[in-house]
CSV table of C-alpha atoms and ligand atoms in Angstrom, one decimal:
chain,number,residue,atom,x,y,z
O,1,MET,CA,32.3,-40.0,-81.9
O,2,THR,CA,29.8,-39.2,-79.1
O,3,ALA,CA,26.1,-39.6,-79.9
O,4,VAL,CA,23.3,-37.6,-78.4
O,5,THR,CA,21.8,-40.9,-77.3
O,6,ASP,CA,25.0,-41.9,-75.3
O,7,PRO,CA,24.7,-41.8,-71.4
O,8,LEU,CA,27.2,-39.7,-69.4
O,9,THR,CA,28.6,-40.2,-66.0
O,10,LEU,CA,29.0,-37.0,-64.1
O,11,PRO,CA,32.0,-36.3,-61.8
O,12,CYS,CA,29.9,-37.2,-58.7
O,13,GLY,CA,29.4,-40.7,-60.2
O,14,VAL,CA,25.7,-40.2,-61.2
O,15,SER,CA,24.8,-41.2,-64.8
O,16,VAL,CA,22.5,-39.2,-67.0
O,17,LYS,CA,20.7,-41.2,-69.8
O,18,ASN,CA,21.4,-39.1,-72.8
O,19,ARG,CA,22.8,-35.7,-73.8
O,20,LEU,CA,19.7,-33.6,-73.7
O,21,VAL,CA,18.9,-31.0,-71.0
O,22,LYS,CA,15.7,-29.0,-70.5
O,23,GLY,CA,16.9,-25.5,-69.6
O,24,ALA,CA,15.4,-23.6,-66.6
O,25,MET,CA,12.3,-21.6,-67.5
O,26,SER,CA,10.6,-19.8,-64.7
O,27,GLU,CA,7.0,-21.0,-64.6
O,28,ALA,CA,5.7,-18.4,-62.1
O,29,LEU,CA,3.6,-21.2,-60.7
O,30,GLY,CA,4.2,-20.5,-57.0
O,31,THR,CA,1.2,-20.1,-54.6
O,32,ARG,CA,0.8,-17.0,-52.6
O,33,ASP,CA,3.1,-18.4,-49.9
O,34,HIS,CA,5.5,-19.5,-52.6
O,35,ALA,CA,4.9,-23.3,-52.6
O,36,PRO,CA,5.0,-25.2,-56.0
O,37,ARG,CA,1.4,-25.2,-57.5
O,38,PRO,CA,0.0,-28.7,-58.6
O,39,GLU,CA,0.6,-27.7,-62.2
O,40,LEU,CA,4.3,-28.2,-61.7
O,41,PRO,CA,4.3,-31.9,-61.2
O,42,ALA,CA,1.9,-32.3,-64.1
O,43,LEU,CA,4.2,-30.2,-66.4
O,44,TYR,CA,7.3,-32.0,-65.5
O,45,ALA,CA,5.7,-35.4,-66.0
O,46,ARG,CA,5.2,-34.4,-69.7
O,47,TRP,CA,8.8,-33.3,-70.0
O,48,ALA,CA,10.2,-36.4,-68.3
O,49,GLU,CA,8.2,-38.6,-70.7
O,50,GLY,CA,9.4,-36.6,-73.6
O,51,GLY,CA,12.9,-38.3,-73.4
O,52,THR,CA,15.0,-35.4,-72.1
O,53,ALA,CA,17.7,-36.6,-69.7
O,54,VAL,CA,18.0,-33.8,-67.2
O,55,LEU,CA,15.2,-31.4,-66.4
O,56,LEU,CA,16.2,-28.1,-64.7
O,57,THR,CA,13.3,-26.5,-62.9
O,58,GLY,CA,12.6,-22.8,-63.5
O,59,ASN,CA,14.4,-20.6,-60.9
O,60,VAL,CA,13.6,-21.4,-57.3
O,61,MET,CA,14.4,-18.6,-54.9
O,62,VAL,CA,16.5,-19.1,-51.8
O,63,ASP,CA,14.9,-16.3,-49.8
O,64,ALA,CA,11.2,-15.2,-49.8
O,65,ARG,CA,12.4,-11.6,-49.0
O,66,ALA,CA,14.3,-11.6,-52.3
O,67,LEU,CA,11.9,-12.5,-55.2
O,68,GLY,CA,12.9,-12.0,-58.8
O,69,GLU,CA,9.3,-11.9,-60.0
O,70,PRO,CA,5.7,-12.4,-58.9
O,71,GLY,CA,4.8,-16.1,-58.7
O,72,ASN,CA,8.3,-17.3,-57.8
O,73,VAL,CA,8.5,-20.6,-55.9
O,74,VAL,CA,10.8,-20.4,-52.8
O,75,LEU,CA,12.6,-23.2,-51.0
O,76,GLU,CA,14.0,-21.9,-47.7
O,77,ASP,CA,12.5,-24.2,-45.1
O,78,GLU,CA,10.6,-27.6,-44.7
O,79,ARG,CA,7.1,-26.1,-44.9
O,80,HIS,CA,6.3,-27.1,-48.5
O,81,LEU,CA,8.5,-30.3,-48.7
O,82,ALA,CA,5.4,-32.4,-49.7
O,83,GLU,CA,4.7,-30.2,-52.7
O,84,PHE,CA,8.3,-30.3,-53.7
O,85,HIS,CA,8.4,-34.0,-53.4
O,86,SER,CA,5.5,-34.5,-55.8
O,87,TRP,CA,7.3,-32.3,-58.3
O,88,ALA,CA,10.5,-34.3,-57.8
O,89,VAL,CA,8.7,-37.6,-58.4
O,90,GLN,CA,7.0,-36.6,-61.5
O,91,GLY,CA,10.1,-35.0,-63.0
O,92,GLN,CA,12.0,-38.2,-62.6
O,93,ARG,CA,9.6,-40.4,-64.7
O,94,ASP,CA,11.2,-42.6,-67.3
O,95,GLY,CA,14.7,-42.3,-65.8
O,96,ALA,CA,14.9,-38.5,-66.2
O,97,GLN,CA,16.7,-36.4,-63.7
O,98,ALA,CA,15.1,-33.4,-62.1
O,99,TRP,CA,17.4,-30.7,-60.7
O,100,VAL,CA,16.3,-27.6,-58.9
O,101,GLN,CA,17.8,-24.3,-60.2
O,102,LEU,CA,18.6,-22.1,-57.2
O,103,ASN,CA,18.7,-18.4,-57.5
O,104,HIS,CA,18.7,-15.1,-55.7
O,105,PRO,CA,18.0,-12.0,-57.9
O,106,GLY,CA,20.2,-9.4,-56.1
O,107,LYS,CA,19.2,-6.0,-57.6
O,108,GLN,CA,17.5,-7.6,-60.6
O,109,ALA,CA,14.1,-7.6,-59.0
O,110,PRO,CA,11.3,-5.2,-60.1
O,111,ARG,CA,10.8,-2.1,-58.0
O,112,GLY,CA,8.4,-2.6,-55.1
O,113,LEU,CA,8.2,-6.5,-55.4
O,114,ASN,CA,10.4,-6.9,-52.3
O,115,ALA,CA,9.2,-4.8,-49.4
O,116,GLY,CA,12.6,-4.5,-47.8
O,117,GLY,CA,14.4,-3.3,-51.0
O,118,THR,CA,17.2,-5.2,-52.8
O,119,VAL,CA,20.7,-6.2,-52.0
O,120,ALA,CA,23.8,-6.5,-54.3
O,121,PRO,CA,27.6,-6.7,-54.1
O,122,SER,CA,27.6,-2.8,-54.5
O,123,ALA,CA,25.0,-0.1,-54.1
O,124,LEU,CA,25.0,0.8,-57.8
O,125,PRO,CA,21.8,1.4,-59.7
O,126,PHE,CA,21.2,0.0,-63.2
O,127,SER,CA,21.8,2.6,-65.9
O,128,GLY,CA,19.4,3.9,-68.5
O,129,GLY,CA,15.7,2.8,-68.7
O,130,MET,CA,16.4,-0.1,-66.2
O,131,ALA,CA,17.0,2.4,-63.4
O,132,ARG,CA,13.3,3.3,-63.4
O,133,ALA,CA,12.2,-0.4,-63.1
O,134,PHE,CA,14.8,-1.6,-60.6
O,135,GLU,CA,15.7,0.3,-57.4
O,136,THR,CA,19.1,1.1,-56.2
O,137,PRO,CA,20.3,-1.8,-54.0
O,138,ARG,CA,22.0,-1.8,-50.6
O,139,GLU,CA,25.5,-3.2,-50.5
O,140,LEU,CA,25.8,-6.6,-48.7
O,141,THR,CA,28.0,-6.8,-45.7
O,142,VAL,CA,30.6,-9.7,-45.5
O,143,THR,CA,28.5,-11.3,-42.9
O,144,GLU,CA,25.5,-11.3,-45.1
O,145,ILE,CA,27.6,-12.7,-47.9
O,146,HIS,CA,28.5,-15.7,-45.8
O,147,GLU,CA,24.8,-16.0,-44.7
O,148,LEU,CA,23.8,-16.1,-48.4
O,149,SER,CA,26.2,-19.0,-49.2
O,150,ALA,CA,24.7,-20.9,-46.2
O,151,ARG,CA,21.2,-20.1,-47.5
O,152,PHE,CA,22.0,-21.6,-51.0
O,153,ALA,CA,23.4,-24.6,-49.1
O,154,ARG,CA,20.3,-25.0,-47.0
O,155,SER,CA,18.0,-24.8,-50.0
O,156,ALA,CA,20.1,-27.4,-51.9
O,157,ARG,CA,19.9,-29.7,-48.9
O,158,LEU,CA,16.1,-29.3,-48.8
O,159,ALA,CA,15.9,-30.0,-52.6
O,160,GLN,CA,17.8,-33.3,-51.9
O,161,GLN,CA,15.6,-34.1,-49.0
O,162,ALA,CA,12.5,-33.5,-51.2
O,163,GLY,CA,13.8,-36.2,-53.6
O,164,PHE,CA,15.2,-34.1,-56.5
O,165,SER,CA,18.2,-35.7,-58.3
O,166,GLY,CA,20.4,-32.6,-58.3
O,167,VAL,CA,20.7,-28.8,-58.0
O,168,GLN,CA,22.1,-26.0,-60.2
O,169,LEU,CA,23.3,-22.6,-59.0
O,170,HIS,CA,22.1,-19.8,-61.3
O,171,ALA,CA,25.2,-17.6,-61.8
O,172,ALA,CA,24.1,-16.3,-65.2
O,173,HIS,CA,21.7,-13.7,-66.6
O,174,GLY,CA,22.6,-10.8,-64.3
O,175,TYR,CA,21.2,-12.2,-61.0
O,176,LEU,CA,23.1,-12.0,-57.7
O,177,MET,CA,26.0,-14.4,-58.5
O,178,SER,CA,26.4,-12.8,-61.9
O,179,GLN,CA,26.4,-9.4,-60.3
O,180,PHE,CA,29.3,-10.5,-58.1
O,181,LEU,CA,31.2,-11.8,-61.2
O,182,SER,CA,30.8,-8.5,-63.2
O,183,PRO,CA,33.1,-5.6,-62.6
O,184,ARG,CA,30.4,-3.2,-63.7
O,185,HIS,CA,28.1,-4.3,-60.8
O,186,ASN,CA,30.8,-5.3,-58.2
O,187,VAL,CA,33.1,-2.5,-57.2
O,188,ARG,CA,33.8,-3.8,-53.7
O,189,THR,CA,37.3,-3.2,-52.3
O,190,ASP,CA,37.3,-6.1,-49.9
O,191,GLU,CA,38.0,-9.9,-50.7
O,192,TYR,CA,34.7,-10.1,-52.7
O,193,GLY,CA,35.5,-7.5,-55.3
O,194,GLY,CA,38.3,-6.2,-57.5
O,195,SER,CA,40.4,-8.9,-59.0
O,196,LEU,CA,38.6,-11.9,-60.8
O,197,ASP,CA,39.7,-14.2,-58.0
O,198,ASN,CA,37.8,-12.0,-55.6
O,199,ARG,CA,34.8,-11.5,-57.8
O,200,MET,CA,34.4,-15.3,-58.2
O,201,ARG,CA,34.8,-15.9,-54.5
O,202,PHE,CA,31.1,-15.8,-53.7
O,203,LEU,CA,30.3,-18.3,-56.4
O,204,LEU,CA,33.1,-20.6,-55.4
O,205,GLU,CA,32.4,-20.4,-51.6
O,206,THR,CA,28.7,-21.1,-52.3
O,207,PHE,CA,29.5,-24.0,-54.5
O,208,SER,CA,31.7,-25.5,-51.7
O,209,ALA,CA,29.0,-24.9,-49.1
O,210,VAL,CA,26.3,-26.6,-51.3
O,211,ARG,CA,28.7,-29.5,-52.0
O,212,ALA,CA,29.4,-29.9,-48.2
O,213,ALA,CA,25.6,-29.8,-47.6
O,214,VAL,CA,24.6,-32.4,-50.2
O,215,GLY,CA,27.6,-34.7,-50.1
O,216,PRO,CA,30.0,-35.9,-52.8
O,217,ARG,CA,27.5,-38.1,-54.8
O,218,PHE,CA,24.8,-35.5,-55.5
O,219,PRO,CA,25.0,-33.6,-58.8
O,220,VAL,CA,25.7,-29.9,-58.3
O,221,GLY,CA,25.8,-27.8,-61.5
O,222,VAL,CA,26.3,-24.1,-62.3
O,223,LYS,CA,24.8,-22.0,-65.0
O,224,LEU,CA,27.2,-19.4,-66.2
O,225,ASN,CA,27.4,-16.6,-68.7
O,226,SER,CA,30.0,-16.8,-71.5
O,227,SER,CA,29.9,-13.0,-71.1
O,228,ASP,CA,27.6,-10.2,-70.2
O,229,PHE,CA,28.0,-8.5,-73.6
O,230,MET,CA,28.6,-5.2,-71.8
O,231,ARG,CA,31.7,-3.0,-72.1
O,232,GLY,CA,33.5,-3.3,-68.8
O,233,GLY,CA,31.4,-6.3,-67.8
O,234,PHE,CA,32.1,-10.0,-67.2
O,235,SER,CA,34.0,-11.1,-70.3
O,236,GLU,CA,34.7,-14.4,-72.1
O,237,GLU,CA,38.3,-14.4,-70.7
O,238,ASP,CA,36.9,-14.0,-67.2
O,239,SER,CA,34.3,-16.7,-67.9
O,240,LEU,CA,37.0,-19.2,-69.1
O,241,ARG,CA,38.8,-18.7,-65.8
O,242,VAL,CA,35.6,-19.4,-63.8
O,243,VAL,CA,34.9,-22.5,-65.9
O,244,GLN,CA,38.4,-23.8,-65.0
O,245,ALA,CA,38.0,-22.9,-61.3
O,246,LEU,CA,34.6,-24.8,-61.2
O,247,GLY,CA,36.1,-27.7,-63.0
O,248,GLU,CA,38.9,-28.0,-60.5
O,249,ARG,CA,36.3,-28.1,-57.7
O,250,GLY,CA,34.4,-30.9,-59.3
O,251,CYS,CA,31.3,-29.1,-60.6
O,252,ASP,CA,29.2,-31.7,-62.2
O,253,LEU,CA,27.8,-29.8,-65.1
O,254,ILE,CA,28.6,-26.2,-66.3
O,255,GLU,CA,25.8,-24.9,-68.4
O,256,LEU,CA,26.8,-22.0,-70.6
O,257,SER,CA,24.4,-19.2,-71.6
O,258,GLY,CA,25.0,-15.3,-71.8
O,259,GLY,CA,23.5,-11.9,-71.4
O,260,THR,CA,21.5,-10.1,-68.7
O,261,TYR,CA,18.3,-8.0,-68.6
O,262,GLU,CA,20.5,-5.2,-70.0
O,263,LYS,CA,21.5,-7.3,-73.0
O,264,PRO,CA,19.2,-10.3,-73.3
O,265,MET,CA,21.5,-12.4,-75.5
O,266,MET,CA,20.2,-15.7,-73.8
O,267,MET,CA,16.9,-15.0,-75.6
O,268,LEU,CA,18.1,-13.4,-78.8
O,269,GLY,CA,21.6,-14.6,-79.6
O,270,GLN,CA,23.2,-12.8,-82.5
O,271,GLY,CA,21.5,-14.5,-85.4
O,272,GLU,CA,23.6,-17.8,-85.2
O,273,ARG,CA,22.2,-21.0,-86.7
O,274,GLY,CA,24.2,-23.5,-84.6
O,275,GLY,CA,23.4,-22.3,-81.1
O,276,PHE,CA,24.0,-18.8,-79.6
O,277,PHE,CA,27.1,-19.7,-77.6
O,278,ALA,CA,28.5,-22.7,-79.5
O,279,ASP,CA,31.9,-21.1,-80.3
O,280,PHE,CA,32.4,-20.1,-76.7
O,281,SER,CA,31.3,-23.6,-75.6
O,282,ARG,CA,34.1,-25.2,-77.6
O,283,ARG,CA,36.7,-23.1,-75.9
O,284,ALA,CA,35.2,-23.6,-72.4
O,285,ARG,CA,35.1,-27.3,-72.9
O,286,ALA,CA,38.7,-27.4,-73.7
O,287,VAL,CA,39.5,-26.0,-70.2
O,288,ALA,CA,36.6,-27.3,-68.1
O,289,GLY,CA,37.7,-30.8,-67.4
O,290,VAL,CA,34.1,-31.6,-66.4
O,291,PRO,CA,30.9,-31.9,-68.5
O,292,VAL,CA,29.8,-28.7,-70.3
O,293,CYS,CA,26.2,-28.0,-71.6
O,294,VAL,CA,25.4,-25.2,-74.0
O,295,THR,CA,22.0,-23.7,-74.1
O,296,GLY,CA,20.3,-21.1,-76.5
O,297,GLY,CA,19.1,-21.1,-80.1
O,298,PHE,CA,19.2,-24.8,-80.8
O,299,ARG,CA,16.3,-25.5,-83.1
O,300,ASP,CA,16.9,-28.4,-85.3
O,301,ALA,CA,17.8,-32.1,-84.6
O,302,ALA,CA,20.8,-32.3,-87.0
O,303,THR,CA,22.5,-29.2,-85.4
O,304,ILE,CA,22.0,-30.6,-81.9
O,305,ARG,CA,23.3,-34.0,-82.8
O,306,SER,CA,26.4,-32.5,-84.5
O,307,ALA,CA,27.1,-30.2,-81.5
O,308,VAL,CA,27.5,-33.4,-79.3
O,309,ALA,CA,29.3,-35.3,-82.1
O,310,ASN,CA,31.9,-32.5,-82.9
O,311,GLY,CA,32.7,-31.7,-79.3
O,312,THR,CA,31.0,-28.3,-79.1
O,313,ALA,CA,29.5,-29.5,-75.7
O,314,ASP,CA,28.9,-32.6,-73.8
O,315,LEU,CA,25.2,-31.9,-73.5
O,316,VAL,CA,22.8,-29.5,-75.3
O,317,GLY,CA,20.2,-27.5,-73.4
O,318,LEU,CA,16.8,-26.7,-74.9
O,319,GLY,CA,14.4,-24.1,-73.6
O,320,ARG,CA,11.6,-22.8,-75.9
O,321,PRO,CA,11.7,-25.8,-78.3
O,322,LEU,CA,10.5,-28.0,-75.3
O,323,VAL,CA,7.6,-25.7,-74.7
O,324,ALA,CA,6.5,-25.8,-78.3
O,325,ASP,CA,6.8,-29.6,-78.1
O,326,PRO,CA,7.5,-31.3,-74.8
O,327,ALA,CA,8.6,-34.5,-76.6
O,328,PHE,CA,11.0,-32.7,-79.1
O,329,SER,CA,13.9,-34.6,-77.5
O,330,ARG,CA,12.4,-37.9,-78.7
O,331,GLN,CA,12.8,-36.7,-82.4
O,332,VAL,CA,16.3,-35.6,-81.7
O,333,LEU,CA,17.1,-38.9,-80.1
O,334,SER,CA,15.5,-40.9,-83.0
O,335,GLY,CA,18.0,-39.6,-85.6
O,336,LYS,CA,15.2,-38.2,-87.7
O,337,ASP,CA,15.2,-34.7,-89.3
O,338,ALA,CA,13.2,-32.5,-87.2
O,339,SER,CA,12.9,-28.8,-86.6
O,340,SER,CA,11.3,-26.8,-83.8
O,341,ASP,CA,8.8,-24.2,-84.9
O,342,VAL,CA,10.0,-21.7,-82.4
O,343,HIS,CA,10.1,-18.2,-83.9
O,344,PRO,CA,10.0,-14.6,-82.6
O,345,LEU,CA,6.5,-13.6,-81.6
O,346,ARG,CA,5.0,-10.6,-83.3
O,347,THR,CA,1.6,-8.7,-83.0
O,348,GLY,CA,2.4,-5.8,-85.3
O,349,ILE,CA,2.0,-3.4,-82.2
O,350,ARG,CA,5.5,-2.0,-82.2
O,351,PRO,CA,6.1,-1.2,-78.5
O,352,LEU,CA,4.7,-4.7,-77.5
O,353,ASP,CA,6.9,-6.5,-80.0
O,354,ARG,CA,10.0,-4.5,-78.8
O,355,SER,CA,9.4,-5.6,-75.2
O,356,SER,CA,9.8,-9.0,-73.8
O,357,TYR,CA,6.3,-9.1,-72.2
O,358,LEU,CA,4.9,-11.0,-75.1
O,359,GLU,CA,7.5,-13.6,-75.2
O,360,ILE,CA,7.4,-14.3,-71.4
O,361,ALA,CA,3.5,-14.2,-71.4
O,362,TRP,CA,3.3,-16.6,-74.3
O,363,TYR,CA,5.8,-19.2,-72.8
O,364,GLU,CA,4.2,-18.9,-69.4
O,365,ASP,CA,0.8,-19.4,-70.9
O,366,ALA,CA,2.0,-22.3,-73.0
O,367,MET,CA,3.6,-24.0,-69.9
O,368,ARG,CA,0.1,-23.8,-68.2
O,369,ARG,CA,-1.5,-25.4,-71.2
O,370,LEU,CA,1.0,-28.3,-71.1
O,371,ALA,CA,0.3,-28.8,-67.4
O,372,ARG,CA,-3.3,-29.2,-68.3
O,373,GLY,CA,-2.5,-31.9,-70.8
O,374,GLU,CA,-3.2,-29.6,-73.8
O,375,SER,CA,-1.0,-28.9,-76.8
O,376,VAL,CA,0.5,-25.6,-77.5
O,377,LYS,CA,-1.0,-23.6,-80.3
O,378,ALA,CA,1.8,-22.1,-82.4
O,379,GLY,CA,-0.3,-20.1,-84.7
O,380,GLU,CA,-2.5,-18.3,-82.1
O,381,THR,CA,-2.0,-14.6,-81.7
O,382,PRO,CA,0.3,-13.9,-78.8
O,383,LEU,CA,-2.2,-11.3,-77.5
O,384,LEU,CA,-4.5,-14.0,-76.3
O,385,ALA,CA,-1.7,-15.5,-74.2
O,386,LEU,CA,-1.0,-12.1,-72.8
O,387,ALA,CA,-4.7,-11.6,-72.0
O,388,ARG,CA,-5.0,-15.0,-70.2
O,389,ILE,CA,-1.9,-14.5,-68.1
O,390,SER,CA,-3.0,-11.0,-67.2
O,391,ALA,CA,-6.3,-12.3,-66.1
O,392,GLU,CA,-4.6,-14.9,-63.9
O,393,MET,CA,-1.9,-12.9,-62.4
O,394,GLY,CA,-3.2,-9.3,-62.8
O,395,LEU,CA,-1.9,-7.0,-65.5
O,396,GLY,CA,0.3,-5.2,-63.0
O,397,ALA,CA,2.2,-8.5,-62.2
O,398,VAL,CA,2.7,-9.2,-65.8
O,399,LEU,CA,4.2,-5.8,-66.6
O,400,ARG,CA,6.4,-6.1,-63.7
O,401,ARG,CA,8.0,-9.2,-65.1
O,402,ARG,CA,11.5,-10.2,-65.9
O,403,ARG,CA,12.9,-10.4,-69.4
O,404,ALA,CA,14.4,-13.9,-69.2
A,501,LIG,C1,9.8,-18.1,-70.2
A,501,LIG,C2,11.2,-18.2,-70.0
A,501,LIG,C3,11.7,-18.2,-68.7
A,501,LIG,C4,13.1,-18.5,-68.4
A,501,LIG,N1,13.5,-18.5,-67.1
A,501,LIG,C5,14.8,-18.9,-66.8
A,501,LIG,C6,15.3,-19.2,-65.5
A,501,LIG,O1,14.4,-19.2,-64.5
A,501,LIG,N2,16.5,-19.5,-65.3
A,501,LIG,C7,17.4,-19.6,-66.3
A,501,LIG,O2,18.6,-19.9,-66.1
A,501,LIG,N3,17.0,-19.3,-67.6
A,501,LIG,C8,15.7,-18.9,-67.9
A,501,LIG,N4,15.3,-18.8,-69.2
A,501,LIG,C9,16.3,-18.9,-70.2
A,501,LIG,C10,16.5,-20.3,-70.7
A,501,LIG,O3,16.9,-21.2,-69.8
A,501,LIG,C11,17.3,-20.4,-72.0
A,501,LIG,O4,18.7,-20.1,-71.5
A,501,LIG,C12,17.0,-19.6,-73.1
A,501,LIG,O5,15.5,-19.6,-73.3
A,501,LIG,C13,17.6,-19.9,-74.4
A,501,LIG,O6,17.3,-21.2,-74.8
A,501,LIG,P1,16.3,-21.5,-76.0
A,501,LIG,O7,16.7,-20.7,-77.2
A,501,LIG,O8,16.5,-23.0,-76.3
A,501,LIG,O9,14.9,-21.1,-75.6
A,501,LIG,C14,14.0,-18.6,-69.4
A,501,LIG,C15,13.5,-18.6,-70.8
A,501,LIG,C16,12.2,-18.4,-71.1
A,501,LIG,C17,11.7,-18.4,-72.4
């Protein structure tokens, strides 16, 4: 039986020291010109010292003209390699690995954030309330699609040069790669749309370009949705076939999540106690042939240990529990009973409680506290966190934020 403390050798030959992963959480700690701020190395030092084997950075954008939110870090050239290097060094304390999550938002970028508008596989707006917050994108040309794969590859190579130990492509949560996978958002009639083979072409070509750029011995992972939870969207059956294709190409780690801004299941799940995507993870692991990580909703040590022991996944990803306590992994690894006190945030102000601003503001503020060496105050009213983040970033920026 596999224990959460067991090391694991990835297909590329690199070994990770245990089965716990810190999921990507966007820190919004980029400078005005999108370099990593000094809080990032400080924050990652705390996470690395907390015992977690692999630390995924919050999403780092591959194109400064395509931000997903204010405060994004961008890695597209050599300008800020020194700052990225400090971040990489601190994230690898105590034998931890630090991987950069690379992302492009496609059309899932707040209206007005990117001066040149947004691009996507097809020129389709979001439906419902989201149509107001996100503009209608322009359809990418085939040449631009090829350029984007090259852009991901260049960013991956830069992450490697900066000293990070791996990269992860963000193909989940409704961003560009996820838009290509979904038949709701991709209605192209060329080789990048239509059949699932065509819809997954951009992801697979990008994976191959990244692999070629970083070489065979550098970890390259992918974060993928189990499903978009939308009728006519990317389904579990589609996802299983993508998992299989990534496995055949030697993806080092497939991290499973689910949902998009339209249906934020990655944050909410469906009320399961054993992790939001555990059932799907079992099915995916059976066809992957490469290590699988499942992320979302894991709160207590016993459940995490049994997910590894019973073959739900090879690794378990933790997001919010590691903000509440950056050393929560130590308790999981120690074999003790422990539970993370992550719970939905409420103010009693209905419109605020129904939106995601509070949750995002609270976790961003908490990550800043961790970076300053403080502890996170679980009992404090979330309105204070919202006030502090608004004071730092401007209320307009906070209200233009993402949902996950
Ligand atoms: C503040 C915040 C920011 C997030 N940013 C990202 C991100 O940049 N990339 C990503 O793949 N997931 C992101 N997520 C989702 C997490 O990686 C994870 O899938 C989700 O929080 C569920 O895990 P948990 O229940 O352990 O928190 C974010 C979550 C939070 C709370």
